Amino acid sequence: MHIHTTISELRSALKNRHRLAFVPTMGNLHAGHLTLMRTARQHADTVVASIFVNRLQFGPNDDFDRYPRTFQADCQQLVDAGVDVLFAPDEGELYPETQEYHVEPPAIQHQLDGEFRPGHFRGVATVVLKLFNIVQPQVALFGKKDYQQLMVLRNMTRQLALPIEIVGGETVRADDGLALSSRNGYLSDAERAAAPRLYRTLSGIAEAVRDGDHDYPRLESDAVAELDRNGWRTDYVAIRRQADLQVPMPLENSPLVVLAASRLGSTRLIDNLEI
Ligand code: PAF
């Protein structure tokens, strides 16, 4: 695997490559990321990954400083997954001057996770557009675990006519159902044991909807109450349309997804299930 830390080095290394699949990450890789890397291989002859912890998408009270940075172990995993090229810039390379031009996503950036993380999706969309301009891939892959992020980036790519196919990768779960996430490492043993409740809650809602329960507001508020009774502090549980994450109309027939964010101790976990 070739590792490049500057934009100019990366651009010359990629110049004669045929078809590129790109997987942007913030490092601290787990099986979810590696599944994306392997899927990327099915879409292109060159797989490019990036590792960059993007300050722009963290709020002042978020975990930017303590976000786990495990570069050596990440590189080994990327080699094992057959990644060809890694782009690992530092902040000075990607943001040599204050980033004053941003991608401003539509209202959805202020809803669901965006309500609790102001500026987050603007920071994600801005860095991803910048990375797309640097790497110029034909295909880019993002995990469905960050469902709202995937939707924002898919719609950004379509509306700005970027010549890039966006592919969503299925969430990878531990045996007990907990979605793999870099933030799971913050959980104490007791919290880790309690964490699968989030997935069970989402599964219960998905099953109820499939069985014909369409009282979404009640399903959502019951789920929040149940989580919070068990020591969680829940930001939201929401049943939305898959395509645009808007509230479904009564009796609407479009595909749905149930999404949640909740805190166990100081760790904020998110998860979702397509229904
Ligand atoms: O999902 C992530 O790890 C990040 O939000 C991304 C897409 C790499 C942008 O920094």
mmCIF file of C-alpha atoms and ligand atoms in Angstrom:
data_model
loop_
_atom_site.group_PDB
_atom_site.id
_atom_site.type_symbol
_atom_site.label_atom_id
_atom_site.label_comp_id
_atom_site.label_asym_id
_atom_site.label_seq_id
_atom_site.Cartn_x
_atom_site.Cartn_y
_atom_site.Cartn_z
ATOM 1 C CA MET A 1 0.000 0.000 0.000
ATOM 2 C CA HIS A 2 1.289 3.460 -0.915
ATOM 3 C CA ILE A 3 0.785 6.144 1.717
ATOM 4 C CA HIS A 4 0.635 9.796 0.652
ATOM 5 C CA THR A 5 0.352 12.755 2.972
ATOM 6 C CA THR A 6 0.254 15.603 0.442
ATOM 7 C CA ILE A 7 -2.312 16.442 -2.216
ATOM 8 C CA SER A 8 0.314 16.846 -4.952
ATOM 9 C CA GLU A 9 1.939 13.481 -4.184
ATOM 10 C CA LEU A 10 -1.441 11.761 -4.170
ATOM 11 C CA ARG A 11 -2.524 13.398 -7.437
ATOM 12 C CA SER A 12 0.581 12.275 -9.287
ATOM 13 C CA ALA A 13 0.278 8.755 -7.853
ATOM 14 C CA LEU A 14 -3.322 8.479 -9.066
ATOM 15 C CA LYS A 15 -2.773 10.087 -12.482
ATOM 16 C CA ASN A 16 -2.581 6.926 -14.535
ATOM 17 C CA ARG A 17 -4.965 4.804 -12.520
ATOM 18 C CA HIS A 18 -7.981 3.576 -14.424
ATOM 19 C CA ARG A 19 -11.028 3.377 -12.151
ATOM 20 C CA LEU A 20 -10.907 4.508 -8.532
ATOM 21 C CA ALA A 21 -13.116 3.524 -5.607
ATOM 22 C CA PHE A 22 -12.711 5.769 -2.581
ATOM 23 C CA VAL A 23 -13.486 5.112 1.095
ATOM 24 C CA PRO A 24 -13.029 8.206 3.288
ATOM 25 C CA THR A 25 -12.594 7.513 7.013
ATOM 26 C CA MET A 26 -11.467 9.148 10.228
ATOM 27 C CA GLY A 27 -9.364 6.102 11.130
ATOM 28 C CA ASN A 28 -9.696 3.821 14.172
ATOM 29 C CA LEU A 29 -10.854 1.234 11.688
ATOM 30 C CA HIS A 30 -13.109 -1.687 12.538
ATOM 31 C CA ALA A 31 -14.774 -4.505 10.606
ATOM 32 C CA GLY A 32 -17.404 -2.076 9.250
ATOM 33 C CA HIS A 33 -14.739 -0.015 7.500
ATOM 34 C CA LEU A 34 -12.940 -3.098 6.247
ATOM 35 C CA THR A 35 -16.130 -4.464 4.721
ATOM 36 C CA LEU A 36 -16.419 -1.163 2.835
ATOM 37 C CA MET A 37 -12.824 -1.540 1.609
ATOM 38 C CA ARG A 38 -13.544 -5.040 0.327
ATOM 39 C CA THR A 39 -16.761 -3.927 -1.345
ATOM 40 C CA ALA A 40 -14.811 -1.081 -2.945
ATOM 41 C CA ARG A 41 -12.633 -3.660 -4.664
ATOM 42 C CA GLN A 42 -15.710 -4.980 -6.518
ATOM 43 C CA HIS A 43 -16.279 -1.542 -8.033
ATOM 44 C CA ALA A 44 -12.823 -0.528 -9.256
ATOM 45 C CA ASP A 45 -9.306 -1.690 -9.939
ATOM 46 C CA THR A 46 -7.757 0.799 -7.516
ATOM 47 C CA VAL A 47 -9.026 1.246 -3.954
ATOM 48 C CA VAL A 48 -8.116 4.494 -2.213
ATOM 49 C CA ALA A 49 -8.815 5.089 1.487
ATOM 50 C CA SER A 50 -8.299 8.268 3.460
ATOM 51 C CA ILE A 51 -7.740 8.851 7.156
ATOM 52 C CA PHE A 52 -8.389 12.366 8.371
ATOM 53 C CA VAL A 53 -10.051 13.426 11.619
ATOM 54 C CA ASN A 54 -11.979 16.417 10.314
ATOM 55 C CA ARG A 55 -12.171 19.208 12.892
ATOM 56 C CA LEU A 56 -14.862 20.992 10.817
ATOM 57 C CA GLN A 57 -17.486 18.375 11.636
ATOM 58 C CA PHE A 58 -16.960 18.417 15.424
ATOM 59 C CA GLY A 59 -18.731 20.916 17.687
ATOM 60 C CA PRO A 60 -16.905 22.668 20.538
ATOM 61 C CA ASN A 61 -18.190 20.078 23.049
ATOM 62 C CA ASP A 62 -17.657 17.066 20.776
ATOM 63 C CA ASP A 63 -14.869 14.515 21.109
ATOM 64 C CA PHE A 64 -12.369 15.887 18.541
ATOM 65 C CA ASP A 65 -9.442 15.840 20.982
ATOM 66 C CA ARG A 66 -10.161 12.401 22.385
ATOM 67 C CA TYR A 67 -11.236 10.821 19.072
ATOM 68 C CA PRO A 68 -9.139 7.624 18.903
ATOM 69 C CA ARG A 69 -6.117 7.910 16.604
ATOM 70 C CA THR A 70 -4.612 4.497 15.814
ATOM 71 C CA PHE A 71 -2.678 5.120 12.612
ATOM 72 C CA GLN A 72 -0.221 2.184 12.690
ATOM 73 C CA ALA A 73 -2.909 -0.414 13.419
ATOM 74 C CA ASP A 74 -5.172 1.179 10.773
ATOM 75 C CA CYS A 75 -2.432 0.893 8.128
ATOM 76 C CA GLN A 76 -1.959 -2.794 8.882
ATOM 77 C CA GLN A 77 -5.690 -3.420 8.536
ATOM 78 C CA LEU A 78 -5.825 -1.517 5.250
ATOM 79 C CA VAL A 79 -2.936 -3.581 3.883
ATOM 80 C CA ASP A 80 -4.726 -6.776 4.934
ATOM 81 C CA ALA A 81 -7.921 -5.554 3.237
ATOM 82 C CA GLY A 82 -6.033 -5.011 -0.026
ATOM 83 C CA VAL A 83 -6.235 -1.202 -0.154
ATOM 84 C CA ASP A 84 -3.862 0.189 -2.784
ATOM 85 C CA VAL A 85 -3.442 3.809 -1.743
ATOM 86 C CA LEU A 86 -3.921 5.643 1.549
ATOM 87 C CA PHE A 87 -4.265 9.421 1.710
ATOM 88 C CA ALA A 88 -3.404 10.612 5.228
ATOM 89 C CA PRO A 89 -2.997 14.386 5.225
ATOM 90 C CA ASP A 90 -2.472 16.457 8.343
ATOM 91 C CA GLU A 91 -4.636 19.472 9.095
ATOM 92 C CA GLY A 92 -2.173 21.918 7.557
ATOM 93 C CA GLU A 93 -2.355 20.025 4.261
ATOM 94 C CA LEU A 94 -6.141 19.869 4.012
ATOM 95 C CA TYR A 95 -6.830 23.263 5.629
ATOM 96 C CA PRO A 96 -3.737 25.404 4.899
ATOM 97 C CA GLU A 97 -5.911 28.480 5.403
ATOM 98 C CA THR A 98 -9.181 28.938 7.280
ATOM 99 C CA GLN A 99 -11.868 27.084 5.331
ATOM 100 C CA GLU A 100 -14.273 29.920 4.505
ATOM 101 C CA TYR A 101 -16.185 28.227 1.671
ATOM 102 C CA HIS A 102 -18.521 25.472 2.820
ATOM 103 C CA VAL A 103 -21.093 23.110 1.422
ATOM 104 C CA GLU A 104 -24.376 24.140 3.044
ATOM 105 C CA PRO A 105 -26.740 21.131 3.053
ATOM 106 C CA PRO A 106 -30.506 21.817 3.087
ATOM 107 C CA ALA A 107 -32.796 21.824 6.157
ATOM 108 C CA ILE A 108 -32.160 18.160 6.934
ATOM 109 C CA GLN A 109 -28.762 19.254 8.294
ATOM 110 C CA HIS A 110 -30.607 20.772 11.293
ATOM 111 C CA GLN A 111 -32.815 17.735 11.968
ATOM 112 C CA LEU A 112 -32.247 14.354 13.656
ATOM 113 C CA ASP A 113 -28.511 14.210 14.400
ATOM 114 C CA GLY A 114 -28.097 17.733 13.066
ATOM 115 C CA GLU A 115 -30.338 19.118 15.800
ATOM 116 C CA PHE A 116 -27.899 17.850 18.412
ATOM 117 C CA ARG A 117 -24.692 18.459 16.438
ATOM 118 C CA PRO A 118 -24.989 21.934 14.885
ATOM 119 C CA GLY A 119 -22.669 22.352 11.898
ATOM 120 C CA HIS A 120 -21.844 18.653 11.738
ATOM 121 C CA PHE A 121 -23.260 17.852 8.286
ATOM 122 C CA ARG A 122 -21.909 21.088 6.833
ATOM 123 C CA GLY A 123 -18.452 20.026 8.049
ATOM 124 C CA VAL A 124 -18.900 16.508 6.653
ATOM 125 C CA ALA A 125 -20.173 17.703 3.267
ATOM 126 C CA THR A 126 -17.386 20.267 2.977
ATOM 127 C CA VAL A 127 -14.555 17.849 3.693
ATOM 128 C CA VAL A 128 -16.058 15.113 1.520
ATOM 129 C CA LEU A 129 -16.443 17.450 -1.469
ATOM 130 C CA LYS A 130 -12.845 18.548 -0.935
ATOM 131 C CA LEU A 131 -11.647 14.930 -0.731
ATOM 132 C CA PHE A 132 -13.682 14.086 -3.847
ATOM 133 C CA ASN A 133 -11.938 16.940 -5.705
ATOM 134 C CA ILE A 134 -8.547 15.677 -4.585
ATOM 135 C CA VAL A 135 -9.065 11.953 -5.253
ATOM 136 C CA GLN A 136 -11.551 12.241 -8.172
ATOM 137 C CA PRO A 137 -12.952 8.738 -7.736
ATOM 138 C CA GLN A 138 -15.608 7.107 -9.913
ATOM 139 C CA VAL A 139 -17.195 5.409 -6.881
ATOM 140 C CA ALA A 140 -17.274 6.363 -3.188
ATOM 141 C CA LEU A 141 -18.466 4.188 -0.316
ATOM 142 C CA PHE A 142 -20.005 5.166 3.032
ATOM 143 C CA GLY A 143 -21.519 3.017 5.769
ATOM 144 C CA LYS A 144 -25.270 2.935 6.382
ATOM 145 C CA LYS A 145 -24.498 3.172 10.118
ATOM 146 C CA ASP A 146 -24.277 6.946 9.511
ATOM 147 C CA TYR A 147 -27.534 6.918 7.564
ATOM 148 C CA GLN A 148 -28.135 10.666 7.578
ATOM 149 C CA GLN A 149 -24.562 11.306 6.454
ATOM 150 C CA LEU A 150 -25.001 8.850 3.578
ATOM 151 C CA MET A 151 -28.246 10.580 2.542
ATOM 152 C CA VAL A 152 -26.705 14.066 2.688
ATOM 153 C CA LEU A 153 -23.674 12.979 0.652
ATOM 154 C CA ARG A 154 -25.763 11.077 -1.889
ATOM 155 C CA ASN A 155 -27.983 14.104 -2.453
ATOM 156 C CA MET A 156 -25.020 16.496 -2.553
ATOM 157 C CA THR A 157 -23.353 14.352 -5.206
ATOM 158 C CA ARG A 158 -26.531 14.195 -7.288
ATOM 159 C CA GLN A 159 -27.485 17.868 -7.009
ATOM 160 C CA LEU A 160 -23.955 19.108 -7.737
ATOM 161 C CA ALA A 161 -23.700 16.652 -10.673
ATOM 162 C CA LEU A 162 -20.482 15.099 -9.402
ATOM 163 C CA PRO A 163 -19.537 12.164 -11.655
ATOM 164 C CA ILE A 164 -19.334 9.798 -8.694
ATOM 165 C CA GLU A 165 -21.468 6.790 -7.820
ATOM 166 C CA ILE A 166 -22.275 6.666 -4.086
ATOM 167 C CA VAL A 167 -22.521 3.184 -2.586
ATOM 168 C CA GLY A 168 -23.893 2.489 0.906
ATOM 169 C CA GLY A 169 -22.381 -0.391 2.905
ATOM 170 C CA GLU A 170 -24.454 -2.461 5.337
ATOM 171 C CA THR A 171 -23.852 -1.883 9.044
ATOM 172 C CA VAL A 172 -21.634 -4.505 10.637
ATOM 173 C CA ARG A 173 -22.767 -5.628 14.103
ATOM 174 C CA ALA A 174 -21.244 -7.487 17.027
ATOM 175 C CA ASP A 175 -22.872 -10.846 17.844
ATOM 176 C CA ASP A 176 -25.158 -9.139 20.364
ATOM 177 C CA GLY A 177 -26.389 -6.651 17.763
ATOM 178 C CA LEU A 178 -24.376 -3.552 18.726
ATOM 179 C CA ALA A 179 -23.391 -1.651 15.576
ATOM 180 C CA LEU A 180 -19.599 -1.399 15.273
ATOM 181 C CA SER A 181 -18.372 2.139 15.828
ATOM 182 C CA SER A 182 -15.125 3.821 16.760
ATOM 183 C CA ARG A 183 -16.977 5.358 19.707
ATOM 184 C CA ASN A 184 -17.797 1.926 21.224
ATOM 185 C CA GLY A 185 -14.264 2.051 22.628
ATOM 186 C CA TYR A 186 -15.393 4.771 25.056
ATOM 187 C CA LEU A 187 -17.862 2.386 26.771
ATOM 188 C CA SER A 188 -17.056 0.887 30.185
ATOM 189 C CA ASP A 189 -17.601 -2.886 30.543
ATOM 190 C CA ALA A 190 -21.007 -2.329 32.142
ATOM 191 C CA GLU A 191 -22.022 0.145 29.423
ATOM 192 C CA ARG A 192 -20.821 -2.214 26.700
ATOM 193 C CA ALA A 193 -23.016 -4.949 28.193
ATOM 194 C CA ALA A 194 -26.007 -2.574 28.187
ATOM 195 C CA ALA A 195 -25.355 -1.083 24.727
ATOM 196 C CA PRO A 196 -27.203 -3.681 22.561
ATOM 197 C CA ARG A 197 -30.479 -2.341 23.986
ATOM 198 C CA LEU A 198 -30.379 0.356 21.308
ATOM 199 C CA TYR A 199 -30.422 -2.225 18.516
ATOM 200 C CA ARG A 200 -33.121 -4.262 20.287
ATOM 201 C CA THR A 201 -35.253 -1.130 20.581
ATOM 202 C CA LEU A 202 -34.902 -0.396 16.859
ATOM 203 C CA SER A 203 -35.629 -4.038 15.986
ATOM 204 C CA GLY A 204 -38.793 -3.914 18.117
ATOM 205 C CA ILE A 205 -40.031 -0.834 16.265
ATOM 206 C CA ALA A 206 -39.190 -2.291 12.857
ATOM 207 C CA GLU A 207 -41.116 -5.432 13.732
ATOM 208 C CA ALA A 208 -44.129 -3.476 15.041
ATOM 209 C CA VAL A 209 -44.262 -1.376 11.838
ATOM 210 C CA ARG A 210 -43.971 -4.494 9.691
ATOM 211 C CA ASP A 211 -46.831 -5.997 11.716
ATOM 212 C CA GLY A 212 -49.019 -3.031 10.792
ATOM 213 C CA ASP A 213 -48.589 -0.578 13.679
ATOM 214 C CA HIS A 214 -48.577 2.853 12.015
ATOM 215 C CA ASP A 215 -48.797 4.995 15.144
ATOM 216 C CA TYR A 216 -45.242 6.243 14.635
ATOM 217 C CA PRO A 217 -45.282 9.033 17.253
ATOM 218 C CA ARG A 218 -46.340 6.538 19.952
ATOM 219 C CA LEU A 219 -43.782 3.943 18.869
ATOM 220 C CA GLU A 220 -41.102 6.661 19.000
ATOM 221 C CA SER A 221 -42.068 8.055 22.396
ATOM 222 C CA ASP A 222 -42.485 4.583 23.942
ATOM 223 C CA ALA A 223 -38.980 3.708 22.746
ATOM 224 C CA VAL A 224 -37.478 6.902 24.186
ATOM 225 C CA ALA A 225 -39.235 6.283 27.533
ATOM 226 C CA GLU A 226 -38.045 2.663 27.657
ATOM 227 C CA LEU A 227 -34.415 3.594 26.894
ATOM 228 C CA ASP A 228 -34.411 6.430 29.412
ATOM 229 C CA ARG A 229 -35.986 4.201 32.100
ATOM 230 C CA ASN A 230 -32.947 1.986 31.625
ATOM 231 C CA GLY A 231 -30.408 4.736 32.228
ATOM 232 C CA TRP A 232 -29.994 6.089 28.679
ATOM 233 C CA ARG A 233 -30.395 9.757 27.744
ATOM 234 C CA THR A 234 -32.032 9.727 24.356
ATOM 235 C CA ASP A 235 -31.747 12.513 21.772
ATOM 236 C CA TYR A 236 -34.254 10.999 19.345
ATOM 237 C CA VAL A 237 -35.918 7.862 18.031
ATOM 238 C CA ALA A 238 -37.479 8.649 14.653
ATOM 239 C CA ILE A 239 -39.294 6.730 11.934
ATOM 240 C CA ARG A 240 -38.565 8.429 8.618
ATOM 241 C CA ARG A 241 -38.666 7.884 4.870
ATOM 242 C CA GLN A 242 -35.462 6.296 3.603
ATOM 243 C CA ALA A 243 -35.107 8.598 0.594
ATOM 244 C CA ASP A 244 -35.115 12.010 2.294
ATOM 245 C CA LEU A 245 -35.479 11.258 6.032
ATOM 246 C CA GLN A 246 -38.696 13.269 6.180
ATOM 247 C CA VAL A 247 -41.654 12.275 8.367
ATOM 248 C CA PRO A 248 -43.853 9.821 6.431
ATOM 249 C CA MET A 249 -47.463 10.784 5.713
ATOM 250 C CA PRO A 250 -50.138 8.595 7.373
ATOM 251 C CA LEU A 251 -50.598 5.443 5.287
ATOM 252 C CA GLU A 252 -47.744 6.438 2.969
ATOM 253 C CA ASN A 253 -46.192 3.428 1.324
ATOM 254 C CA SER A 254 -42.543 4.463 0.852
ATOM 255 C CA PRO A 255 -39.641 2.528 2.387
ATOM 256 C CA LEU A 256 -38.937 3.590 5.971
ATOM 257 C CA VAL A 257 -35.994 3.620 8.321
ATOM 258 C CA VAL A 258 -35.945 3.981 12.085
ATOM 259 C CA LEU A 259 -33.059 6.010 13.472
ATOM 260 C CA ALA A 260 -31.908 6.714 17.020
ATOM 261 C CA ALA A 261 -29.251 8.525 19.001
ATOM 262 C CA SER A 262 -28.874 8.011 22.717
ATOM 263 C CA ARG A 263 -26.226 8.404 25.398
ATOM 264 C CA LEU A 264 -24.921 5.765 27.748
ATOM 265 C CA GLY A 265 -22.863 7.629 30.325
ATOM 266 C CA SER A 266 -20.805 10.093 28.307
ATOM 267 C CA THR A 267 -20.885 8.057 25.090
ATOM 268 C CA ARG A 268 -23.336 8.998 22.371
ATOM 269 C CA LEU A 269 -24.353 6.028 20.209
ATOM 270 C CA ILE A 270 -26.316 6.191 16.966
ATOM 271 C CA ASP A 271 -27.918 3.370 15.046
ATOM 272 C CA ASN A 272 -30.677 2.743 12.506
ATOM 273 C CA LEU A 273 -32.566 -0.049 10.779
ATOM 274 C CA GLU A 274 -34.212 -0.049 7.382
ATOM 275 C CA ILE A 275 -37.747 -1.370 7.699
HETATM 276 O O1 PAF B 1 -17.910 8.867 8.469
HETATM 277 C C1 PAF B 1 -16.811 9.398 8.692
HETATM 278 O O2 PAF B 1 -15.869 8.764 9.170
HETATM 279 C C2 PAF B 1 -16.629 10.876 8.370
HETATM 280 O O3 PAF B 1 -17.778 11.595 8.649
HETATM 281 C C3 PAF B 1 -16.137 11.149 6.937
HETATM 282 C C4 PAF B 1 -17.164 10.704 5.904
HETATM 283 C C5 PAF B 1 -14.838 10.419 6.697
HETATM 284 C C6 PAF B 1 -15.899 12.639 6.736
HETATM 285 O O4 PAF B 1 -14.939 13.134 7.629
#
